[in-house]
CSV table of C-alpha atoms in Angstrom, one decimal:
chain,number,residue,atom,x,y,z
K,3,MET,CA,135.8,-21.3,95.0
K,4,LEU,CA,136.6,-18.4,97.4
K,5,SER,CA,134.6,-20.0,100.1
K,6,GLY,CA,136.5,-23.3,99.7
K,7,LEU,CA,139.9,-21.5,99.9
K,8,ARG,CA,138.7,-19.5,102.9
K,9,ASP,CA,137.7,-22.7,104.7
K,10,LEU,CA,141.0,-24.3,103.9
K,11,LEU,CA,142.9,-21.3,105.4
K,12,ALA,CA,140.5,-21.0,108.3
K,13,GLY,CA,141.7,-24.4,109.7
K,14,PRO,CA,145.2,-23.3,110.8
K,15,ILE,CA,144.7,-19.5,111.4
K,16,GLY,CA,141.0,-19.0,112.1
K,17,GLN,CA,138.0,-17.7,110.1
K,18,PHE,CA,138.5,-13.9,110.6
K,19,PRO,CA,142.2,-13.8,109.7
K,20,ALA,CA,141.6,-16.2,106.8
K,21,THR,CA,139.0,-13.9,105.3
K,22,LEU,CA,141.3,-10.9,105.7
K,23,VAL,CA,144.3,-12.5,104.2
K,24,LEU,CA,142.4,-14.1,101.3
K,25,GLY,CA,140.5,-10.9,100.6
K,26,ALA,CA,143.7,-8.7,100.6
K,27,VAL,CA,145.7,-11.1,98.4
K,28,CYS,CA,142.9,-11.7,95.9
K,29,ILE,CA,141.8,-8.1,95.6
K,30,LEU,CA,145.3,-6.7,95.3
K,31,GLY,CA,146.4,-9.3,92.8
K,32,CYS,CA,143.3,-8.8,90.6
K,33,LEU,CA,143.6,-5.0,90.8
K,34,SER,CA,147.3,-5.1,89.8
K,35,LEU,CA,146.5,-7.2,86.8
K,36,ASN,CA,143.6,-4.8,86.0
K,37,THR,CA,146.0,-1.8,86.0
K,38,LEU,CA,148.2,-3.4,83.4
K,39,PHE,CA,145.3,-4.5,81.3
K,40,LEU,CA,143.6,-1.0,81.4
K,41,ALA,CA,146.9,0.7,80.6
K,42,TRP,CA,147.2,-1.5,77.5
K,43,LEU,CA,143.5,-1.1,76.6
K,44,GLU,CA,143.6,2.7,76.9
K,45,ARG,CA,146.5,2.8,74.5
K,46,VAL,CA,144.7,0.5,72.0
K,47,VAL,CA,141.4,2.5,72.3
K,48,SER,CA,143.1,5.8,71.9
K,49,VAL,CA,145.1,4.7,68.9
K,50,ARG,CA,142.0,3.2,67.1
K,51,ILE,CA,139.8,6.2,67.8
K,52,GLN,CA,142.3,8.9,66.9
K,53,ARG,CA,143.8,6.9,64.0
K,54,ARG,CA,147.3,7.2,65.3
K,55,LEU,CA,150.2,4.7,65.0
K,56,GLY,CA,150.8,4.5,68.7
K,57,PRO,CA,154.1,3.2,70.3
K,58,VAL,CA,155.7,0.5,68.1
K,59,GLU,CA,159.3,0.6,69.5
K,60,VAL,CA,158.8,-2.3,72.0
K,61,LYS,CA,158.2,-5.4,69.9
K,62,PRO,CA,156.0,-7.1,69.0
K,63,GLN,CA,154.0,-4.2,67.5
K,64,GLY,CA,154.3,-2.2,70.7
K,65,ALA,CA,152.4,-4.8,72.7
K,66,LEU,CA,154.9,-4.8,75.6
K,67,GLN,CA,155.0,-1.0,75.9
K,68,THR,CA,153.0,-1.2,79.1
K,69,ALA,CA,155.6,-3.6,80.7
K,70,ALA,CA,158.3,-1.2,79.5
K,71,ASP,CA,156.5,1.7,81.2
K,72,VAL,CA,156.2,-0.2,84.4
K,73,THR,CA,159.9,-1.1,84.4
K,74,MET,CA,160.8,2.5,83.7
K,75,LEU,CA,158.6,3.7,86.6
K,76,LEU,CA,160.1,1.1,89.0
K,77,GLY,CA,163.6,2.1,88.0
K,78,ARG,CA,163.3,5.8,88.5
K,79,ARG,CA,165.0,7.5,91.5
K,80,LEU,CA,162.6,8.6,94.2
K,81,LEU,CA,162.9,12.3,94.9
K,82,THR,CA,161.2,14.2,97.7
K,83,PRO,CA,160.9,18.0,97.3
K,84,VAL,CA,162.7,20.0,100.0
K,85,ALA,CA,159.6,21.9,100.9
K,86,ALA,CA,157.5,18.8,101.3
K,87,ASP,CA,155.8,17.7,104.5
K,88,ARG,CA,157.6,14.4,104.4
K,89,HIS,CA,155.4,12.0,106.3
K,90,VAL,CA,152.1,13.3,104.7
K,91,TYR,CA,153.9,13.3,101.3
K,92,LEU,CA,154.8,9.6,101.6
K,93,ALA,CA,151.5,8.5,103.1
K,94,ALA,CA,149.3,10.3,100.5
K,95,PRO,CA,149.7,7.8,97.6
K,96,VAL,CA,148.7,4.9,99.8
K,97,LEU,CA,145.7,6.8,101.2
K,98,VAL,CA,144.5,7.7,97.7
K,99,PHE,CA,144.4,4.0,96.9
K,100,ALA,CA,143.0,2.7,100.2
K,101,PRO,CA,139.3,3.8,99.9
K,102,THR,CA,139.0,2.3,96.5
K,103,LEU,CA,140.3,-1.0,97.9
K,104,CYS,CA,137.7,-0.9,100.6
K,105,VAL,CA,134.9,-0.3,98.0
K,106,ALA,CA,136.3,-3.2,95.9
K,107,SER,CA,135.9,-5.5,98.8
K,108,LEU,CA,132.2,-4.6,99.2
K,109,ILE,CA,131.1,-5.5,95.7
K,110,PRO,CA,129.5,-9.0,95.5
K,111,LEU,CA,131.2,-11.2,92.9
K,112,SER,CA,128.3,-13.7,92.8
K,113,GLY,CA,125.3,-14.8,94.8
K,114,ALA,CA,127.4,-16.6,97.4
K,115,GLU,CA,130.8,-14.8,97.1
K,116,ALA,CA,131.7,-11.4,98.4
K,117,PHE,CA,134.6,-10.4,100.6
K,118,ALA,CA,132.4,-8.3,102.8
K,119,ASP,CA,128.7,-8.7,102.8
K,120,VAL,CA,127.7,-5.6,104.7
K,121,PRO,CA,124.0,-4.7,105.3
K,122,TYR,CA,124.5,-1.1,104.5
K,123,GLY,CA,127.2,-1.6,101.9
K,124,LEU,CA,125.9,1.1,99.6
K,125,LEU,CA,126.1,3.7,102.4
K,126,MET,CA,129.7,2.8,102.9
K,127,VAL,CA,130.4,3.0,99.2
K,128,GLY,CA,129.0,6.5,99.3
K,129,ALA,CA,131.2,7.5,102.2
K,130,LEU,CA,134.6,6.1,101.2
K,131,PRO,CA,135.2,8.3,98.0
K,132,CYS,CA,135.1,11.3,100.3
K,133,PHE,CA,138.3,9.9,101.9
K,134,THR,CA,139.8,9.9,98.4
K,135,ALA,CA,139.2,13.6,98.3
K,136,LEU,CA,140.9,13.9,101.7
K,137,ALA,CA,143.9,12.0,100.4
K,138,ILE,CA,144.1,14.3,97.3
K,139,ILE,CA,144.2,17.4,99.5
K,140,MET,CA,146.9,15.7,101.6
K,141,ALA,CA,148.9,14.9,98.5
K,142,GLY,CA,148.6,18.4,97.1
K,143,TRP,CA,149.4,20.3,100.3
K,144,SER,CA,152.2,18.0,101.4
K,145,SER,CA,154.2,18.7,98.1
K,146,GLY,CA,154.9,22.2,99.3
K,147,GLU,CA,154.2,23.4,95.8
K,148,GLY,CA,151.5,26.0,94.9
K,149,ARG,CA,150.5,24.4,91.7
K,150,ALA,CA,149.9,21.0,93.4
K,151,VAL,CA,147.7,22.7,96.0
K,152,LEU,CA,145.7,24.5,93.3
K,153,GLY,CA,145.4,21.1,91.5
K,154,ALA,CA,144.2,19.5,94.7
K,155,MET,CA,141.6,22.2,95.3
K,156,ARG,CA,140.3,21.7,91.7
K,157,SER,CA,140.2,17.9,92.2
K,158,VAL,CA,138.2,18.2,95.5
K,159,ALA,CA,135.8,20.7,94.0
K,160,GLN,CA,135.2,18.3,91.1
K,161,VAL,CA,134.8,15.2,93.3
K,162,ILE,CA,132.3,17.0,95.5
K,163,ALA,CA,130.3,18.6,92.7
K,164,CYS,CA,130.1,15.5,90.5
K,165,GLY,CA,129.8,13.1,93.4
K,166,MET,CA,126.5,14.7,94.4
K,167,PRO,CA,124.6,13.5,91.2
K,168,VAL,CA,126.2,10.1,91.5
K,169,LEU,CA,124.9,9.7,95.1
K,170,LEU,CA,121.5,11.0,94.2
K,171,SER,CA,121.2,8.6,91.2
K,172,VAL,CA,122.3,5.7,93.5
K,173,LEU,CA,119.5,6.7,96.0
K,174,SER,CA,117.0,6.1,93.2
K,175,VAL,CA,118.1,2.5,93.0
K,176,VAL,CA,117.8,2.2,96.7
K,177,LEU,CA,114.2,3.5,96.5
K,178,ILE,CA,113.3,0.8,94.0
K,179,SER,CA,115.1,-2.1,95.6
K,180,GLN,CA,114.3,-1.0,99.2
K,181,THR,CA,117.7,-2.1,100.4
K,182,MET,CA,121.2,-0.8,100.8
K,183,ASN,CA,122.8,-4.3,100.6
K,184,LEU,CA,124.6,-4.6,97.3
K,185,ARG,CA,123.9,-8.4,97.0
K,186,ARG,CA,120.2,-7.9,97.6
K,187,ILE,CA,120.1,-5.1,95.0
K,188,VAL,CA,121.4,-7.6,92.4
K,189,GLU,CA,119.0,-10.3,93.6
K,190,ALA,CA,116.1,-7.8,93.3
K,191,GLN,CA,117.0,-7.4,89.6
K,192,GLN,CA,116.6,-11.2,89.1
K,193,HIS,CA,112.9,-10.9,89.4
K,194,THR,CA,112.5,-7.8,87.2
K,195,ALA,CA,114.4,-6.2,84.4
K,196,TRP,CA,117.8,-4.6,85.0
K,197,TYR,CA,117.5,-1.2,86.8
K,198,VAL,CA,118.9,0.5,83.7
K,199,VAL,CA,115.5,-0.1,82.2
K,200,TYR,CA,113.6,1.5,85.1
K,201,GLN,CA,116.2,4.2,85.8
K,202,PRO,CA,117.7,5.3,82.5
K,203,VAL,CA,118.2,8.9,83.7
K,204,ALA,CA,119.9,7.7,86.9
K,205,ALA,CA,122.2,5.3,84.9
K,206,ALA,CA,123.2,8.1,82.5
K,207,LEU,CA,123.9,10.5,85.4
K,208,TYR,CA,125.9,7.8,87.1
K,209,VAL,CA,128.1,7.2,84.1
K,210,ILE,CA,128.7,10.9,83.6
K,211,GLY,CA,129.3,11.5,87.3
K,212,ILE,CA,131.8,8.7,87.7
K,213,ALA,CA,133.8,9.9,84.7
K,214,ALA,CA,134.1,13.2,86.4
K,215,VAL,CA,134.8,11.7,89.9
K,216,ALA,CA,137.6,9.6,88.3
K,217,SER,CA,138.9,12.8,86.5
K,218,ARG,CA,138.6,11.3,83.1
K,219,ALA,CA,138.4,13.6,80.1
K,220,PRO,CA,136.3,15.5,79.1
K,221,PHE,CA,136.4,16.1,82.9
K,222,GLY,CA,140.2,15.6,83.3
K,223,ILE,CA,140.6,19.2,84.4
K,224,PRO,CA,143.0,18.7,87.3
K,225,GLU,CA,145.6,17.1,85.1
K,226,ALA,CA,145.0,19.3,82.1
K,227,GLY,CA,148.2,19.8,80.2
K,228,SER,CA,147.0,22.9,78.5
K,229,VAL,CA,146.9,25.0,81.6
K,230,PRO,CA,149.8,25.8,83.9
K,231,ILE,CA,148.4,23.9,86.9
K,232,GLY,CA,149.0,20.2,86.7
K,233,ASP,CA,147.5,18.2,89.5
K,234,VAL,CA,148.7,16.6,92.7
K,235,ARG,CA,151.1,14.4,90.8
K,236,ALA,CA,153.1,17.5,89.7
K,237,GLU,CA,156.0,16.8,92.1
K,238,ARG,CA,156.0,13.0,91.9
K,239,ALA,CA,157.9,10.4,89.9
K,240,GLY,CA,158.7,6.7,89.9
K,241,MET,CA,156.7,4.4,92.2
K,242,ARG,CA,155.0,7.4,93.9
K,243,LEU,CA,153.6,8.4,90.5
K,244,ALA,CA,152.8,4.8,89.7
K,245,MET,CA,150.7,4.5,92.8
K,246,PHE,CA,148.5,7.4,91.6
K,247,ARG,CA,148.1,5.7,88.2
K,248,PHE,CA,147.3,2.5,90.0
K,249,ALA,CA,144.6,4.3,92.0
K,250,GLU,CA,143.2,5.9,88.9
K,251,HIS,CA,142.8,2.6,87.0
K,252,THR,CA,141.5,0.8,90.0
K,253,ASN,CA,139.0,3.6,90.6
K,254,MET,CA,137.7,3.2,87.0
K,255,LEU,CA,137.2,-0.6,87.4
K,256,VAL,CA,135.6,-0.3,90.8
K,257,LEU,CA,133.2,2.4,89.8
K,258,GLY,CA,132.4,0.4,86.7
K,259,ALA,CA,131.7,-2.7,88.8
K,260,LEU,CA,129.5,-0.7,91.1
K,261,GLY,CA,127.6,0.6,88.1
K,262,ALA,CA,127.2,-3.0,86.8
K,263,THR,CA,125.9,-4.0,90.2
K,264,LEU,CA,123.4,-1.2,90.5
K,265,PHE,CA,122.1,-1.0,86.9
K,266,LEU,CA,123.2,-4.0,84.9
K,267,GLY,CA,122.3,-6.9,87.1
K,268,GLY,CA,125.7,-7.5,88.6
K,269,TRP,CA,126.9,-11.1,88.4
K,270,MET,CA,123.7,-12.3,86.6
K,271,GLY,CA,124.1,-13.8,83.1
K,272,PRO,CA,123.8,-17.1,81.3
K,273,PHE,CA,126.6,-19.8,80.8
K,274,LEU,CA,129.5,-17.9,82.3
K,275,PRO,CA,130.4,-17.8,86.0
K,276,GLY,CA,129.1,-14.8,88.0
K,277,PRO,CA,132.4,-13.0,88.5
K,278,VAL,CA,133.1,-13.2,84.8
K,279,TRP,CA,129.8,-11.5,83.9
K,280,LEU,CA,130.5,-8.8,86.5
K,281,LEU,CA,133.9,-8.1,85.0
K,282,LEU,CA,132.5,-8.0,81.5
K,283,LYS,CA,129.8,-5.5,82.4
K,284,ALA,CA,132.3,-3.4,84.4
K,285,TYR,CA,134.7,-3.3,81.5
K,286,ALA,CA,131.9,-2.3,79.2
K,287,ILE,CA,131.3,0.8,81.4
K,288,VAL,CA,135.1,1.4,81.5
K,289,PHE,CA,135.3,1.2,77.7
K,290,LEU,CA,132.5,3.8,77.6
K,291,MET,CA,134.6,6.1,79.7
K,292,MET,CA,137.6,5.6,77.5
K,293,TRP,CA,135.6,6.1,74.3
K,294,THR,CA,134.3,9.4,75.7
K,295,ARG,CA,137.8,10.4,76.8
K,296,TRP,CA,139.4,10.1,73.4
K,297,THR,CA,136.4,11.6,71.5
K,298,CYS,CA,135.2,14.6,73.4
K,299,ARG,CA,137.2,17.8,74.1
K,300,ARG,CA,138.0,18.8,77.7
K,301,LEU,CA,135.7,21.2,79.5
K,302,ARG,CA,136.8,24.3,81.2
K,303,PHE,CA,136.6,24.3,85.0
K,304,GLY,CA,133.8,26.8,85.2
K,305,ARG,CA,131.7,25.0,82.7
K,306,LEU,CA,132.2,21.7,84.6
K,307,MET,CA,130.9,23.4,87.8
K,308,ARG,CA,127.9,24.8,85.9
K,309,LEU,CA,127.2,21.4,84.4
K,310,ALA,CA,127.5,19.6,87.8
K,311,TRP,CA,125.6,22.0,90.0
K,312,GLY,CA,123.3,23.6,87.4
K,313,TYR,CA,122.2,20.5,85.4
K,314,LEU,CA,123.4,17.1,86.7
K,315,ALA,CA,122.5,17.7,90.4
K,316,PRO,CA,119.0,19.1,89.7
K,317,ALA,CA,118.3,16.4,87.2
K,318,ALA,CA,119.3,13.7,89.7
K,319,LEU,CA,117.1,15.4,92.4
K,320,VAL,CA,114.1,15.5,90.1
K,321,ASN,CA,114.7,11.9,89.1
K,322,LEU,CA,114.9,11.0,92.8
K,323,VAL,CA,111.6,12.8,93.7
K,324,ALA,CA,109.8,11.3,90.7
K,325,THR,CA,111.1,7.8,91.7
K,326,ALA,CA,109.9,8.3,95.3
K,327,ALA,CA,106.5,9.4,94.1
K,328,PHE,CA,106.3,6.5,91.8
K,329,VAL,CA,107.3,4.0,94.5
K,330,SER,CA,104.9,5.5,97.1
K,331,VAL,CA,102.0,5.4,94.6
K,332,LEU,CA,102.6,1.8,93.5
K,333,GLY,CA,103.5,0.7,97.0
N,9,MET,CA,140.9,-12.2,123.8
N,10,SER,CA,138.3,-12.2,121.0
N,11,TRP,CA,138.8,-10.4,117.7
N,12,ALA,CA,136.1,-7.9,118.6
N,13,GLY,CA,137.9,-7.1,121.9
N,14,ALA,CA,141.3,-6.7,120.1
N,15,LEU,CA,139.6,-4.4,117.5
N,16,PHE,CA,138.1,-2.4,120.3
N,17,GLY,CA,141.5,-1.9,121.9
N,18,VAL,CA,143.2,-1.0,118.7
N,19,ALA,CA,140.4,1.4,117.6
N,20,ALA,CA,140.4,3.1,121.0
N,21,VAL,CA,144.2,3.6,121.0
N,22,ILE,CA,143.9,5.1,117.4
N,23,ALA,CA,141.1,7.4,118.5
N,24,LEU,CA,143.2,8.6,121.5
N,25,ILE,CA,146.3,9.2,119.4
N,26,GLY,CA,144.3,11.1,116.8
N,27,ALA,CA,142.7,13.2,119.5
N,28,VAL,CA,146.1,14.1,121.1
N,29,GLY,CA,147.4,15.0,117.6
N,30,ALA,CA,144.3,17.1,116.9
N,31,VAL,CA,144.9,19.4,119.8
N,32,GLY,CA,148.7,19.0,120.3
N,33,LEU,CA,150.2,19.5,116.8
N,34,ARG,CA,151.2,23.0,115.8
N,35,SER,CA,150.0,23.1,112.2
N,36,ALA,CA,146.3,23.5,111.5
N,37,PHE,CA,146.6,21.0,108.7
N,38,HIS,CA,148.1,18.4,111.0
N,39,ASN,CA,145.3,19.1,113.6
N,40,VAL,CA,142.7,18.2,111.0
N,41,LEU,CA,144.6,15.0,110.1
N,42,GLY,CA,144.7,14.1,113.8
N,43,PHE,CA,140.9,14.8,114.0
N,44,ALA,CA,140.3,12.5,111.0
N,45,VAL,CA,142.3,9.7,112.6
N,46,ALA,CA,140.4,10.2,115.9
N,47,MET,CA,137.0,10.0,114.0
N,48,LEU,CA,138.1,6.8,112.2
N,49,GLY,CA,139.1,5.3,115.6
N,50,VAL,CA,135.7,6.1,117.0
N,51,ALA,CA,134.0,4.5,114.0
N,52,GLY,CA,136.2,1.4,114.7
N,53,VAL,CA,135.0,1.4,118.3
N,54,PHE,CA,131.3,1.4,117.1
N,55,LEU,CA,132.2,-1.4,114.7
N,56,SER,CA,133.9,-3.5,117.4
N,57,VAL,CA,130.8,-3.4,119.6
N,58,GLY,CA,128.5,-4.5,116.8
N,59,HIS,CA,126.9,-1.2,115.7
N,60,ASP,CA,127.7,-1.5,112.0
N,61,PHE,CA,125.1,1.1,111.0
N,62,LEU,CA,126.4,3.7,113.4
N,63,ALA,CA,130.0,3.1,112.3
N,64,ILE,CA,129.1,3.6,108.6
N,65,VAL,CA,127.0,6.7,109.3
N,66,PHE,CA,129.9,8.1,111.3
N,67,VAL,CA,132.3,7.4,108.4
N,68,LEU,CA,129.8,8.9,106.0
N,69,ILE,CA,129.4,12.2,108.0
N,70,CYS,CA,133.2,12.5,108.6
N,71,GLY,CA,134.0,11.6,105.1
N,72,GLY,CA,131.7,14.3,103.8
N,73,ALA,CA,132.8,17.0,106.2
N,74,LEU,CA,136.6,16.4,106.5
N,75,PRO,CA,137.6,17.4,102.9
N,76,VAL,CA,135.8,20.7,103.5
N,77,VAL,CA,137.5,21.2,106.9
N,78,MET,CA,140.8,20.3,105.3
N,79,VAL,CA,140.3,23.0,102.6
N,80,HIS,CA,139.7,25.4,105.4
N,81,ALA,CA,142.8,24.2,107.2
N,82,VAL,CA,144.8,24.9,104.0
N,83,LEU,CA,143.3,28.4,103.9
N,84,LEU,CA,144.1,29.1,107.5
N,85,ASN,CA,147.5,27.5,107.7
N,86,ARG,CA,150.5,29.7,108.0
N,87,PRO,CA,152.6,30.2,104.8
N,88,ALA,CA,155.3,27.6,104.1
N,89,GLY,CA,158.6,28.4,105.7
N,90,GLU,CA,157.1,30.7,108.4
N,91,ALA,CA,158.0,29.6,111.9
N,92,PRO,CA,155.0,28.7,114.1
N,93,ARG,CA,153.9,31.5,116.4
N,94,PRO,CA,154.5,30.9,120.1
N,95,ARG,CA,151.3,30.2,122.0
N,96,GLY,CA,150.3,32.8,124.6
N,97,ARG,CA,149.9,31.8,128.2
N,98,ALA,CA,146.5,33.4,128.4
N,99,ALA,CA,145.2,31.6,125.3
N,100,THR,CA,146.5,28.2,126.6
N,101,LEU,CA,145.0,28.7,130.0
N,102,GLY,CA,141.7,29.8,128.5
N,103,ALA,CA,141.6,26.8,126.2
N,104,ALA,CA,142.4,24.5,129.1
N,105,ALA,CA,139.6,26.1,131.2
N,106,VAL,CA,137.1,25.6,128.3
N,107,ALA,CA,138.2,22.0,127.9
N,108,ALA,CA,137.9,21.3,131.6
N,109,ALA,CA,134.4,22.9,131.6
N,110,GLY,CA,133.4,20.7,128.6
N,111,ALA,CA,134.8,17.6,130.3
N,112,VAL,CA,132.8,18.4,133.5
N,113,ALA,CA,129.6,19.0,131.5
N,114,ALA,CA,130.1,15.8,129.6
N,115,TRP,CA,130.7,13.8,132.8
N,116,LEU,CA,127.5,15.3,134.3
N,117,VAL,CA,125.5,14.3,131.3
N,118,VAL,CA,126.9,10.8,131.1
N,119,SER,CA,126.6,10.1,134.8
N,120,GLY,CA,123.1,11.5,135.0
N,121,ALA,CA,121.7,9.9,131.9
N,122,PRO,CA,119.1,7.1,132.3
N,123,TRP,CA,121.1,4.4,130.5
N,124,PRO,CA,119.0,1.4,129.5
N,125,PRO,CA,120.0,-1.9,131.1
N,126,ALA,CA,122.5,-4.0,129.2
N,127,GLY,CA,120.2,-6.2,127.1
N,128,GLY,CA,122.7,-7.3,124.4
N,129,ARG,CA,123.2,-5.8,121.0
N,130,ARG,CA,120.5,-3.7,119.6
N,131,GLU,CA,120.1,-3.4,115.8
N,132,VAL,CA,119.8,0.2,114.7
N,133,GLU,CA,117.8,0.4,111.5
N,134,ALA,CA,118.2,3.1,108.9
N,135,ALA,CA,114.5,3.9,108.9
N,136,TRP,CA,114.4,4.2,112.7
N,137,ALA,CA,117.4,6.5,112.7
N,138,GLY,CA,116.0,8.7,109.9
N,139,TYR,CA,112.7,9.0,111.8
N,140,ARG,CA,114.4,10.1,115.0
N,141,PHE,CA,116.5,12.6,113.1
N,142,LEU,CA,113.4,14.2,111.5
N,143,THR,CA,111.3,14.2,114.7
N,144,ASP,CA,112.9,14.0,118.1
N,145,TYR,CA,116.4,15.4,117.1
N,146,VAL,CA,115.4,17.7,114.2
N,147,LEU,CA,116.5,20.8,116.2
N,148,ALA,CA,120.0,19.4,116.9
N,149,PHE,CA,120.2,18.2,113.3
N,150,GLU,CA,119.5,21.7,111.9
N,151,LEU,CA,121.7,23.4,114.5
N,152,VAL,CA,124.7,21.3,113.2
N,153,SER,CA,124.0,22.6,109.6
N,154,VAL,CA,123.9,26.2,110.9
N,155,LEU,CA,127.2,25.6,112.8
N,156,ILE,CA,128.8,24.4,109.6
N,157,ALA,CA,127.6,27.5,107.7
N,158,VAL,CA,129.0,29.7,110.5
N,159,ALA,CA,132.3,27.9,110.4
N,160,MET,CA,132.5,28.4,106.6
N,161,ILE,CA,131.8,32.1,106.8
N,162,GLY,CA,134.3,32.5,109.6
N,163,ALA,CA,137.0,30.6,107.7
N,164,VAL,CA,136.5,32.7,104.6
N,165,THR,CA,136.6,35.9,106.7
N,166,VAL,CA,139.8,34.9,108.5
N,167,ALA,CA,141.5,33.7,105.4
N,168,ARG,CA,140.6,36.7,103.2
N,169,ARG,CA,143.5,38.9,102.4
N,170,ARG,CA,143.2,42.4,103.8
N,171,ARG,CA,144.3,44.8,101.1
N,172,PRO,CA,145.9,48.1,102.0
N,173,LYS,CA,143.5,51.1,101.7
N,174,SER,CA,145.7,52.7,99.0
N,175,GLU,CA,144.9,49.8,96.6
N,176,GLY,CA,141.2,50.6,96.9
């Protein structure tokens, strides 16, 4: 379907701009809908798990609460702190979102459809989250507020500490599949079982790691309400705050889709179209993150660092070495 | 003009603007931002001439290093509200002399290097690059890591608050 649309557009404006325009419109549209859906799903999951009533003011049965929240955010006045570095302050929300958008364009939707089929796609996927860390520091520092800077430092420390086991567990998949092309990784799983069967440790480390990278509880330390820090969003309201929430929900879906691509066979599945299977698997991982968030208590920062550097990273390293030995012995 | 040519031009302009910002702006934080823009521009230049792998590796290295550099910039930056210190003439002249020497050295290396004849685009494979890093260029590879360690120690030393002796 996407190929047909691209060919249709390519007639008047050319192949390259047609791919750019179509990719940007489709990805941004889908991710906007995803944000609304995940905000609603998060509320439903939290209410069910914690046996709470939830918001019921917006009829019917509070189902339109998400729409009401969006309207409220859009209607709020935009304020810029006096001490803020204005240009960096305004650019930071967009830059927080941009790397996730790039990663989303790299994930193959089916055997024939991907916005960007890059030979070293996985390498790029590993590089781009670092720019999210960069944007977080920009957001914190530009607020001109000490708490936001401390929150940014915590966020960056968390992303770097927990991103390490994620990257190492992803490398185990590369060793088995012998490629860094995401489409070929999925195709390699067509001839064998899904990689979650061969790499259960890597899959578990990946899920734990992405929950921490996305700052989801029990790793939601930068935004912990129980400590007087707050995170980089401390000095933001309205659309500027909404952009951060947009980035958070998009990050969850993209990391879930990447996990589905690496460990759950990507678009593969019977009866339904490939993109639908990919979304179902991605939302299954997202649901796991939500379940954990509303079930487990939040870790302290020191304990998270000990967990990441003391247990997760060594476990991922041992798994990587064992996989390398296994692959080299079996050829 | 082809799309690759246009991309090359845009990426080169971005790299130059970033480089000017990296040395010309007065805040250490803004300098790092300019450096990040310059590095992304260089990656765009690699991409426009068809070296996808080099572009991605460049983004990977910069993406990993820049957050750490930026944290250092936050540590080293002057407190909010404090006016920037005027630059001394001796320091400016010294920096200009070092930059000129670097430019001359770079020109000598570039002009004297035995460049291979233009034979079209060459595909750089990950295995080939990894092999060269761990054999021919292992010393440079390790020296870079030592440089980063020295930079971290230096930043911590500079940023550390010096307590008065009476506080112990």
